[in-house]
Coordinates of C-alpha atoms and ligand atoms in Angstrom, one line a residue:
X162 CA 0.0 0.0 0.0
X163 CA 1.3 3.5 -0.9
X164 CA 2.1 5.5 2.3
X165 CA 1.5 9.2 2.0
X166 CA 1.5 11.9 4.5
X167 CA -1.7 13.6 5.4
X168 CA -0.8 17.3 5.5
X169 CA -3.8 19.4 4.8
X170 CA -6.0 18.7 7.8
X171 CA -5.4 20.1 11.2
X172 CA -3.5 17.8 13.6
X173 CA -6.5 16.9 15.6
X174 CA -8.4 15.8 12.5
X175 CA -5.8 13.0 12.0
X176 CA -5.7 12.0 15.7
X177 CA -7.1 9.1 17.6
X178 CA -8.0 9.9 21.2
X179 CA -7.9 7.4 24.0
X180 CA -10.1 8.1 27.1
X181 CA -8.7 7.2 30.5
X182 CA -11.1 6.9 33.5
X183 CA -8.4 7.1 36.1
X184 CA -10.3 5.5 39.0
X185 CA -10.4 2.3 37.0
X186 CA -7.3 2.3 34.9
X187 CA -4.3 1.2 36.9
X188 CA -3.6 1.3 40.7
X189 CA 0.1 1.7 41.6
X190 CA -0.2 1.7 45.4
X191 CA -2.6 -1.1 46.2
X192 CA -5.4 1.1 47.7
X193 CA -7.8 -0.3 45.1
X194 CA -8.2 3.0 43.2
X195 CA -6.4 3.8 40.0
X196 CA -4.0 6.7 40.1
X197 CA -1.6 8.9 38.1
X198 CA 1.6 6.8 38.6
X199 CA -0.5 3.9 37.4
X200 CA -1.3 5.8 34.2
X201 CA 2.4 6.7 33.8
X202 CA 3.3 3.0 34.1
X203 CA 1.0 2.3 31.1
X204 CA 2.2 4.9 28.7
X205 CA 4.2 2.4 26.7
X206 CA 1.0 0.5 26.2
X207 CA -0.7 3.6 24.8
X208 CA 2.2 4.3 22.5
X209 CA 2.2 0.8 21.2
X210 CA -1.5 1.1 20.4
X211 CA -0.7 4.2 18.5
X212 CA -3.0 6.8 20.0
X213 CA -2.2 10.5 19.6
X214 CA -4.1 12.1 22.4
X215 CA -5.3 11.1 25.9
X216 CA -8.6 12.5 27.3
X217 CA -8.3 12.1 31.0
X218 CA -11.5 12.1 33.0
X219 CA -11.3 14.5 36.0
X220 CA -8.3 14.1 38.4
X221 CA -8.9 17.3 40.4
X222 CA -9.7 17.3 44.2
X223 CA -13.2 16.1 44.7
X224 CA -15.4 14.5 47.4
X225 CA -16.4 12.0 44.6
X226 CA -20.1 12.1 44.8
X227 CA -19.9 11.6 41.0
X228 CA -16.4 10.2 40.7
X229 CA -14.6 13.5 40.2
X230 CA -17.3 15.3 38.1
X231 CA -17.9 17.2 41.3
X232 CA -14.8 19.4 41.8
X233 CA -13.8 21.1 45.1
X234 CA -10.4 22.5 43.9
X235 CA -9.7 23.0 40.2
X236 CA -6.0 23.5 40.8
X237 CA -5.2 20.4 43.0
X238 CA -5.0 16.7 42.3
X239 CA -7.4 14.3 44.0
X240 CA -5.7 12.7 47.0
X241 CA -6.4 9.1 45.9
X242 CA -4.8 9.9 42.5
X243 CA -1.5 11.3 43.7
X244 CA 0.3 14.6 43.7
X245 CA 0.9 17.5 41.3
X246 CA 4.4 16.1 40.9
X247 CA 2.9 12.8 39.8
X248 CA 0.8 14.8 37.3
X249 CA 3.9 16.5 35.9
X250 CA 5.7 13.2 35.5
X251 CA 2.7 11.7 33.7
X252 CA 2.4 14.7 31.4
X253 CA 6.2 14.6 30.6
X254 CA 5.9 10.9 29.9
X255 CA 3.0 11.5 27.5
X256 CA 4.8 14.3 25.6
X257 CA 8.0 12.3 25.4
X258 CA 6.0 9.7 23.5
X259 CA 4.3 12.2 21.2
X260 CA 0.9 11.9 23.1
X261 CA -1.0 15.0 23.8
X262 CA -3.3 15.5 26.9
X263 CA -6.8 16.7 27.1
X264 CA -8.1 17.5 30.6
X265 CA -11.7 17.2 31.6
X266 CA -13.1 20.7 32.1
X267 CA -16.2 20.4 34.4
X268 CA -17.5 24.0 34.7
X269 CA -21.2 23.7 34.4
X270 CA -21.2 23.0 38.1
X271 CA -18.8 22.6 41.0
X272 CA -18.9 20.4 44.1
X273 CA -20.9 21.8 47.0
X274 CA -17.7 21.5 48.9
X275 CA -15.9 24.0 46.6
X276 CA -14.9 27.1 48.6
X277 CA -17.0 29.3 46.2
X278 CA -20.2 27.4 47.1
X279 CA -19.2 27.2 50.8
X280 CA -19.1 31.0 50.8
X281 CA -22.1 31.4 48.5
X282 CA -24.5 29.5 50.6
X283 CA -23.8 31.5 53.8
X284 CA -25.8 34.7 53.0
X285 CA -27.5 36.4 50.2
X286 CA -25.0 39.3 50.3
X287 CA -21.9 37.1 50.3
X288 CA -19.6 38.1 47.3
X289 CA -19.8 34.5 46.0
X290 CA -23.6 34.2 46.3
X291 CA -24.1 35.2 42.7
X292 CA -21.7 32.5 41.5
X293 CA -24.6 30.1 41.7
X294 CA -28.3 30.0 40.7
X295 CA -30.9 30.7 43.4
X296 CA -34.6 31.0 43.8
X297 CA -36.7 32.0 46.8
X298 CA -38.1 29.2 48.9
X299 CA -41.8 29.7 49.1
X300 CA -43.4 28.9 52.5
X301 CA -45.8 26.4 50.9
X302 CA -42.9 24.2 50.0
X303 CA -43.5 24.4 46.2
X304 CA -40.6 24.1 43.8
X305 CA -39.5 26.9 41.5
X306 CA -40.1 24.7 38.5
X307 CA -40.9 21.1 37.4
X308 CA -37.4 20.1 36.3
X309 CA -36.1 16.7 37.2
X310 CA -32.3 16.3 37.9
X311 CA -30.2 13.9 35.8
X312 CA -29.6 11.7 38.9
X313 CA -33.3 11.7 40.0
X314 CA -35.3 14.1 42.1
X315 CA -35.8 17.8 41.7
X316 CA -33.1 20.1 40.4
X317 CA -33.8 22.3 43.4
X318 CA -32.2 21.8 46.8
X319 CA -33.1 23.9 49.9
X320 CA -30.4 26.1 51.5
X321 CA -31.9 27.0 54.9
X322 CA -29.2 29.6 55.7
X323 CA -30.5 31.9 52.9
X324 CA -34.1 30.7 52.7
X325 CA -33.5 29.7 49.0
X326 CA -33.2 26.8 46.7
X327 CA -30.1 26.3 44.5
X328 CA -30.1 24.7 41.1
X329 CA -28.3 21.5 40.4
X330 CA -28.9 19.8 37.1
X331 CA -27.0 16.7 38.4
X332 CA -26.7 15.6 42.0
X333 CA -27.4 18.0 44.9
X334 CA -23.7 18.0 45.5
X335 CA -23.1 19.5 42.1
X336 CA -24.6 23.0 42.2
X337 CA -24.7 24.8 38.8
X338 CA -22.5 27.8 38.2
X339 CA -24.1 31.1 37.2
X340 CA -22.4 31.8 33.8
X341 CA -24.4 35.1 33.6
X342 CA -22.0 36.4 36.2
X343 CA -18.8 37.7 34.4
X344 CA -16.7 36.9 37.5
X345 CA -17.6 33.2 37.1
X346 CA -16.5 33.2 33.5
X347 CA -13.2 34.9 34.4
X348 CA -12.6 32.3 37.1
X349 CA -13.1 29.5 34.5
X350 CA -10.8 31.1 31.9
X351 CA -8.1 31.6 34.6
X352 CA -8.2 28.0 35.6
X353 CA -8.1 26.9 32.0
X354 CA -4.9 29.1 31.5
X355 CA -3.5 27.5 34.7
X356 CA -3.6 24.1 33.1
X357 CA -2.6 25.3 29.6
X358 CA 0.4 27.0 31.1
X359 CA 1.4 23.8 32.7
X360 CA 1.5 22.3 29.3
X361 CA -1.7 20.4 28.8
X362 CA -3.0 20.4 25.2
X363 CA -6.7 21.0 25.5
X364 CA -10.0 20.1 27.1
X365 CA -12.9 17.8 26.9
X366 CA -15.7 20.1 28.2
X367 CA -18.3 18.4 30.4
X368 CA -22.0 19.2 29.4
X369 CA -20.8 22.4 27.9
X370 CA -24.0 23.2 26.1
X371 CA -25.8 23.5 29.4
X372 CA -23.9 26.6 30.7
X373 CA -26.4 29.2 29.4
X374 CA -29.7 28.8 31.2
X375 CA -33.0 30.2 29.7
X376 CA -34.3 33.4 31.2
X377 CA -36.8 32.8 34.0
X378 CA -36.1 29.0 34.1
X379 CA -39.6 28.2 32.9
X380 CA -41.4 24.9 33.4
X381 CA -40.5 22.0 31.0
X382 CA -43.2 20.6 28.8
X383 CA -45.2 18.0 30.7
X384 CA -44.7 14.5 29.3
X385 CA -45.4 12.6 32.5
X386 CA -48.4 13.8 34.4
X387 CA -47.9 14.0 38.2
X388 CA -44.1 13.8 38.0
X389 CA -41.1 16.0 37.6
X390 CA -40.2 16.5 33.9
X391 CA -37.1 15.8 31.9
X392 CA -35.2 19.1 32.0
X393 CA -32.2 18.8 29.7
X394 CA -34.2 20.1 26.7
X395 CA -34.6 23.4 28.6
X396 CA -30.9 24.1 29.1
X397 CA -28.9 22.5 26.2
X398 CA -29.2 25.4 23.8
X399 CA -29.4 28.5 26.0
X400 CA -29.5 32.0 24.5
X401 CA -25.9 32.9 25.3
X402 CA -24.2 29.5 24.7
X403 CA -22.3 30.5 21.5
X404 CA -21.4 33.9 23.0
X405 CA -19.9 32.3 26.1
X406 CA -18.0 29.7 24.0
X407 CA -16.6 32.4 21.7
X408 CA -15.6 34.5 24.7
X409 CA -13.9 31.4 26.2
X410 CA -12.1 30.8 23.0
X411 CA -10.8 34.4 22.8
X412 CA -9.8 34.7 26.4
X413 CA -8.6 31.2 27.3
X414 CA -7.8 29.1 24.2
X415 CA -6.5 31.5 21.5
X416 CA -2.8 31.7 21.8
X417 CA -2.4 28.1 22.8
X418 CA -2.3 25.2 20.4
X419 CA -5.3 23.2 21.7
X420 CA -7.6 20.4 20.9
X421 CA -11.1 20.8 22.2
X422 CA -14.3 18.7 22.4
X423 CA -17.5 19.8 24.0
X424 CA -19.9 17.3 25.5
X425 CA -23.3 18.3 24.2
X426 CA -26.4 16.2 25.2
X427 CA -29.4 16.7 22.8
X428 CA -27.1 18.7 20.4
X429 CA -28.9 19.5 17.2
X430 CA -27.0 19.4 13.9
X431 CA -27.3 23.2 13.7
X432 CA -25.6 23.4 17.1
X433 CA -22.9 21.0 15.8
X434 CA -22.2 23.3 12.9
X435 CA -22.4 26.5 14.8
X436 CA -20.0 25.3 17.5
X437 CA -17.4 23.4 15.4
X438 CA -17.3 25.7 12.4
X439 CA -13.6 26.6 12.0
X440 CA -14.3 30.2 11.1
X441 CA -17.2 31.2 13.3
X442 CA -17.4 28.5 15.9
X443 CA -15.5 28.0 19.1
X444 CA -14.5 24.3 19.6
X445 CA -12.9 21.7 17.4
X446 CA -15.7 19.1 17.9
X447 CA -18.7 18.0 19.9
X448 CA -19.9 14.8 21.4
X449 CA -23.4 14.6 20.1
X450 CA -25.7 12.0 21.5
X451 CA -28.2 11.2 18.8
X452 CA -26.8 7.7 18.1
X453 CA -26.6 7.0 21.9
X454 CA -30.3 7.7 22.3
X455 CA -31.5 5.3 19.6
X456 CA -32.1 2.4 21.9
X457 CA -34.3 4.5 24.3
X458 CA -38.0 5.0 23.6
X459 CA -38.3 8.6 22.3
X460 CA -40.4 11.0 24.5
X461 CA -40.5 8.5 27.4
X462 CA -40.1 10.2 30.7
X463 CA -37.9 7.4 32.0
X464 CA -35.2 8.6 29.6
X465 CA -32.3 6.2 28.9
X466 CA -33.8 3.5 31.0
X467 CA -36.9 3.1 28.7
X468 CA -35.3 0.5 26.5
X469 CA -36.0 -0.5 22.9
X470 CA -33.9 -2.5 20.4
X471 CA -31.6 -0.6 18.1
X472 CA -32.8 -0.5 14.5
X473 CA -29.7 -0.4 12.2
X474 CA -31.6 1.8 9.7
X475 CA -32.0 4.4 12.5
X476 CA -28.3 4.3 13.2
X477 CA -27.6 4.8 9.5
X478 CA -29.9 7.7 9.2
X479 CA -28.5 9.4 12.3
X480 CA -24.8 8.9 11.5
X481 CA -25.4 9.9 7.9
X482 CA -27.1 13.2 8.8
X483 CA -24.1 14.2 11.0
X484 CA -21.6 13.0 8.4
X485 CA -23.3 15.0 5.7
X486 CA -24.2 18.1 7.6
X487 CA -20.7 18.7 9.1
X488 CA -19.0 18.0 5.8
X489 CA -16.7 21.1 5.3
X490 CA -18.8 23.1 7.8
X491 CA -17.6 21.6 11.1
X492 CA -16.0 18.4 12.4
X493 CA -17.4 15.2 14.0
X494 CA -16.2 13.3 17.0
X495 CA -16.7 9.5 16.5
X496 CA -17.5 7.4 19.6
X497 CA -19.4 4.4 20.6
X498 CA -18.1 4.2 24.1
X499 CA -17.1 6.2 27.2
X500 CA -17.5 6.2 31.0
X501 CA -21.2 7.0 30.8
X502 CA -22.3 4.4 28.2
X503 CA -22.5 0.6 28.3
X504 CA -19.8 -1.4 26.4
X505 CA -20.5 -1.3 22.6
X506 CA -19.8 -5.0 22.1
X507 CA -22.6 -5.8 24.6
X508 CA -24.9 -3.1 23.3
X509 CA -24.6 -3.4 19.5
X510 CA -22.5 -6.5 19.0
X511 CA -22.5 -9.8 20.7
X512 CA -20.5 -10.3 23.9
X513 CA -20.8 -14.1 23.7
X514 CA -19.5 -16.3 20.9
X515 CA -19.0 -13.4 18.5
X516 CA -17.4 -11.0 20.9
X517 CA -14.1 -10.7 19.0
X518 CA -15.7 -10.4 15.6
X519 CA -18.3 -7.9 16.7
X520 CA -15.8 -5.7 18.6
X521 CA -13.7 -5.5 15.4
X522 CA -16.7 -4.9 13.2
X523 CA -17.9 -2.0 15.4
X524 CA -14.4 -0.5 15.3
X525 CA -14.2 -0.8 11.5
X526 CA -17.6 0.9 11.2
X527 CA -16.6 3.8 13.5
X528 CA -13.0 4.4 12.4
X529 CA -14.0 4.4 8.7
X530 CA -16.3 7.5 9.2
X531 CA -15.2 11.1 8.9
X532 CA -14.2 12.6 12.2
X533 CA -11.9 12.1 15.1
X534 CA -12.3 8.6 16.7
X535 CA -12.3 8.1 20.5
X536 CA -11.3 4.8 22.1
X537 CA -12.5 4.3 25.7
X538 CA -10.2 2.2 27.9
X539 CA -10.9 -1.5 27.5
X540 CA -12.8 -0.9 24.2
X541 CA -9.6 -2.0 22.4
X542 CA -9.8 -5.3 24.3
X543 CA -13.5 -5.8 23.5
X544 CA -14.4 -5.5 27.2
X545 CA -18.0 -6.3 28.0
X546 CA -20.8 -5.1 30.3
X547 CA -20.7 -6.3 33.9
X548 CA -23.6 -8.2 35.4
X549 CA -23.2 -8.0 39.1
X550 CA -25.7 -10.1 41.1
X551 CA -26.8 -7.4 43.5
X552 CA -27.2 -3.7 43.7
X553 CA -24.6 -3.5 46.5
X554 CA -21.9 -4.2 43.9
X555 CA -22.8 -1.1 41.9
X556 CA -21.2 2.3 42.7
X557 CA -22.6 4.9 40.2
X558 CA -24.8 7.6 41.7
X559 CA -27.1 7.6 38.7
X560 CA -27.6 3.8 38.9
X561 CA -28.1 3.7 42.7
X562 CA -30.6 6.6 42.7
X563 CA -32.6 5.1 39.8
X564 CA -32.7 1.7 41.6
X565 CA -33.8 3.3 44.9
X566 CA -36.6 5.3 43.2
X567 CA -37.8 2.3 41.2
X568 CA -37.7 -0.3 44.0
X569 CA -38.5 1.8 47.1
X570 CA -40.8 4.5 45.7
X571 CA -42.4 2.7 42.8
X572 CA -42.2 -0.8 44.1
X573 CA -40.9 -2.3 40.9
X574 CA -39.4 -5.8 41.1
X575 CA -35.7 -5.7 41.9
X576 CA -34.9 -8.3 39.2
X577 CA -36.5 -6.1 36.5
X578 CA -34.6 -3.0 37.6
X579 CA -31.4 -5.0 37.7
X580 CA -32.1 -6.1 34.2
X581 CA -32.2 -2.5 33.0
X582 CA -28.9 -1.9 34.9
X583 CA -27.3 -4.8 33.1
X584 CA -28.1 -3.0 29.8
X585 CA -27.6 0.6 30.5
X586 CA -25.7 1.3 33.8
X587 CA -22.7 3.6 33.6
X588 CA -20.9 1.1 35.8
X589 CA -20.8 -1.3 32.8
X590 CA -17.9 0.7 31.5
X591 CA -16.3 1.6 34.8
X592 CA -15.2 -1.9 36.0
X593 CA -11.4 -2.0 36.4
X594 CA -9.2 -2.3 33.3
X595 CA -8.3 -5.9 32.6
X596 CA -4.5 -6.0 32.3
X597 CA -3.9 -9.7 32.8
X598 CA -5.4 -12.9 34.0
X599 CA -4.3 -12.6 37.6
X600 CA -6.6 -11.7 40.6
X601 CA -8.5 -8.5 39.9
X602 CA -7.2 -8.5 36.3
X603 CA -3.8 -7.0 37.4
X604 CA -5.6 -3.7 38.1
X605 CA -4.7 -3.6 41.8
X606 CA -2.9 -5.7 44.4
X607 CA -5.5 -4.5 46.9
X608 CA -9.3 -4.7 46.9
X609 CA -10.7 -2.8 43.9
X610 CA -13.1 0.0 44.5
X611 CA -15.5 -1.9 42.2
X612 CA -15.3 -5.5 41.3
X613 CA -13.4 -6.6 38.2
X614 CA -15.5 -8.2 35.5
X615 CA -15.0 -12.0 36.0
X616 CA -14.2 -12.5 32.4
X617 CA -10.8 -10.9 32.9
X618 CA -9.3 -14.4 32.8
X619 CA -10.0 -14.5 29.1
X620 CA -10.4 -10.8 28.2
X621 CA -7.2 -9.0 29.1
X622 CA -4.4 -6.9 27.6
X623 CA -1.6 -9.4 28.2
X624 CA -3.5 -12.1 26.2
X625 CA -4.5 -9.6 23.5
X626 CA -1.0 -8.3 22.9
X627 CA 0.2 -11.9 22.5
X628 CA -2.5 -12.8 20.0
X629 CA -1.9 -11.3 16.6
X630 CA -5.6 -11.8 15.8
X631 CA -6.9 -10.0 18.9
X632 CA -9.2 -7.0 19.1
X633 CA -6.2 -5.0 20.4
X634 CA -4.1 -5.6 17.3
X635 CA -7.0 -4.8 15.1
X636 CA -7.4 -1.4 16.8
X637 CA -3.6 -0.9 16.4
X638 CA -3.9 -1.5 12.7
X639 CA -6.9 0.6 12.2
X640 CA -5.3 3.5 14.1
X641 CA -2.1 3.1 11.9
X642 CA -4.3 3.2 8.7
X643 CA -5.6 6.7 9.6
X644 CA -2.0 7.9 9.5
X645 CA -1.4 6.5 6.0
X646 CA -4.6 7.2 4.1
X647 CA -5.7 10.8 3.4
X648 CA -9.1 9.4 2.3
X649 CA -9.8 8.2 5.9
X650 CA -9.3 11.7 7.2
X651 CA -10.8 13.8 4.4
X652 CA -12.9 11.6 2.1
X653 CA -16.5 12.5 1.6
X654 CA -19.0 10.1 3.1
X655 CA -21.9 8.5 1.2
X656 CA -24.3 5.9 2.6
X657 CA -25.1 2.8 0.5
X658 CA -28.4 0.9 0.8
X659 CA -30.1 3.0 3.5
X660 CA -33.0 0.6 3.9
X661 CA -30.9 -2.6 4.5
X662 CA -31.6 -3.5 8.1
X663 CA -28.6 -5.8 8.6
X664 CA -25.6 -4.4 6.7
X665 CA -24.1 -0.9 7.1
X666 CA -22.1 -0.1 4.0
X667 CA -20.7 3.3 3.0
X668 CA -18.0 4.9 0.9
X669 CA -15.6 7.8 1.5
X670 CA -14.3 9.5 -1.6
X671 CA -11.2 11.7 -2.2
X672 CA -9.7 12.4 -5.6
X673 CA -9.6 9.1 -7.5
X674 CA -9.8 7.0 -4.3
X675 CA -12.8 5.5 -2.7
X676 CA -12.8 3.8 0.7
X677 CA -15.5 1.1 1.0
X678 CA -16.6 0.0 4.4
X679 CA -19.0 -3.0 4.7
X680 CA -20.2 -4.1 8.1
X681 CA -22.6 -7.0 9.0
X682 CA -24.3 -5.9 12.2
X683 CA -26.0 -9.3 12.7
X684 CA -24.9 -12.8 14.0
X685 CA -26.2 -14.3 10.7
X686 CA -24.7 -14.5 7.2
X687 CA -25.8 -11.7 5.0
X688 CA -25.6 -11.2 1.3
X689 CA -23.9 -8.0 0.1
X690 CA -24.1 -6.5 -3.4
X691 CA -22.2 -3.4 -4.2
X692 CA -24.4 -0.9 -6.0
X693 CA -23.4 -0.6 -9.7
X694 CA -22.8 3.2 -9.4
X695 CA -19.6 2.5 -7.3
X696 CA -17.1 2.2 -10.2
X697 CA -13.5 1.1 -9.9
X698 CA -10.7 -0.6 -11.7
X699 CA -8.6 -2.0 -8.9
X700 CA -9.3 -2.8 -5.3
X701 CA -7.1 -3.4 -2.2
X702 CA -8.4 -5.0 1.0
X703 CA -7.1 -2.7 3.9
X704 CA -8.4 -4.6 6.9
X705 CA -11.0 -7.2 7.7
X706 CA -12.0 -9.3 10.7
X707 CA -12.2 -12.6 8.9
X708 CA -9.7 -14.1 6.4
X709 CA -10.9 -12.9 3.0
X710 CA -10.0 -14.9 -0.1
X711 CA -8.1 -12.7 -2.6
X712 CA -10.4 -13.9 -5.3
X713 CA -13.5 -12.9 -3.4
X714 CA -15.6 -10.4 -5.2
X715 CA -16.0 -6.8 -3.9
X716 CA -19.1 -6.6 -6.1
X717 CA -21.0 -9.4 -4.4
X718 CA -20.2 -11.6 -1.4
X719 CA -21.7 -13.3 1.6
X720 CA -20.7 -11.7 4.9
X721 CA -20.2 -14.0 7.9
X722 CA -21.6 -13.1 11.3
X723 CA -20.4 -9.5 12.2
X724 CA -18.0 -9.5 9.3
X725 CA -16.4 -6.2 8.4
X726 CA -14.2 -5.3 5.5
X727 CA -12.5 -2.1 4.5
X728 CA -11.3 -1.7 0.9
X729 CA -9.7 1.0 -1.1
X730 CA -11.0 1.2 -4.6
X731 CA -9.2 3.1 -7.4
Ligands
LIG972 C1 -21.2 14.2 32.0 C2 -20.1 13.3 32.5 O1 -19.6 12.5 31.4 C3 -20.8 12.4 33.6 O2 -20.0 11.3 34.0 C4 -21.1 13.3 34.7 O3 -21.9 12.6 35.7 C5 -22.0 14.5 34.3 N1 -21.6 15.1 33.0 C6 -22.0 15.5 35.3 O4 -20.8 16.2 35.4

């Protein structure tokens, strides 16, 4: 294969990002919790995989109500994770290997233990009071509006000292910052510059499209009578969102060579274009959620827990809309996995007999698209969902609150609630990284903060690196391909056969080259016929998850269970 250098696109467009969830990555001191020296000890592993950037979930000081997404000091390292010296060593180690570091910037809210909030809650005339969002507490006990928080219950929590409620879109220990206050924005930009001056290379911005709240915080539309209502729709496209992001770019990012991605629940395509447009936007890319919401019943008040099977035609329609709309107007991030989502192989593949084939197929599908691919720790091993026998084995606040509400308040059968948890809990992705077949998967010599998935005996990094046919080596080869083929970075996407419910096939075209990606999303054989309009003279198979006979036709073939092929046609 001809190797050429991709030179036109910006660096981050050619990059592959690896997400580390530090609590579950590698524990160096036997306390059962992953830490920064643990990450440093695995940098050679990341380099061997070939990733260019690490996104590190929060490592700042935190009381850990939401595993670090509740920050009490933005300029200190969480005690369990190590020291600032450990951080500097880790960053140096990354840079020495050509790996850039994106920090997690969590500034829609702080911890209630942050000194700003500790001050703010004392009195209405405290200088920090206006750093947060308050409403008077009526004597009749009524709530300021009908919004439900992400982790159950109302978004409003009483603060007796001031006779007010404060707003928290997530847990009551995560009060929302008031971005209308210019002092808050200056604090955020200053802490961003603090980390950029230390040498970090950018930010993943937590729920960044929620920072601008609508005037008056009006009630959300009622979709469940007699309940609180889903509230994200009210805050994910606030009137000053773009203004705030552009100000942030001008005051905190310009002048540094950064890579940025904004987490954006319910993002619309228009928001995607507005925010990621290179001329008029503010961030390099967004994490949009449309494809993550396809297996939840639309408009159901139970949100992500209202399960329905994924229809492949829906996935095609959604991905294709984003691929087409952001073509030359913005840039996509590509992900199937992170610390908030179940494992893709359990969700959209098969975590039983076809685990390896389906993990590779999903990787082929994702990495062939236009955008910057993200690999979440363990995805490169084909790690699967956990199925713990009892609720006591779970740790995630969202999961535990949902279980309590369902079982205690609504008297639902525990087994049924656990069944939903097996499919959708965030803890599915948070079990410790499986490094080897030893006790606790080599994650810790102590007792892990959450149990290791029992399948670590078969599914682990040591095994995967020894097996040339493993999911790990497949990811390594896919990542390397991106560096060699401009069409993977820049080629224009076109969907083939939108109505086919089993096979997802698409092309990417650049100059005289066409990349063809064909993925069987089912455990059954499927016939594939290439539409006649895709013309070519020669073809080369770039990567596939089964042995493909050289004489096998690109024009028509039978795909084996979860088979995936990527060809270049010329
Ligand atoms: C999104 C993060 O990814 C998630 O883990 C967290 O709970 C919420 N934002 C709140 O910060």
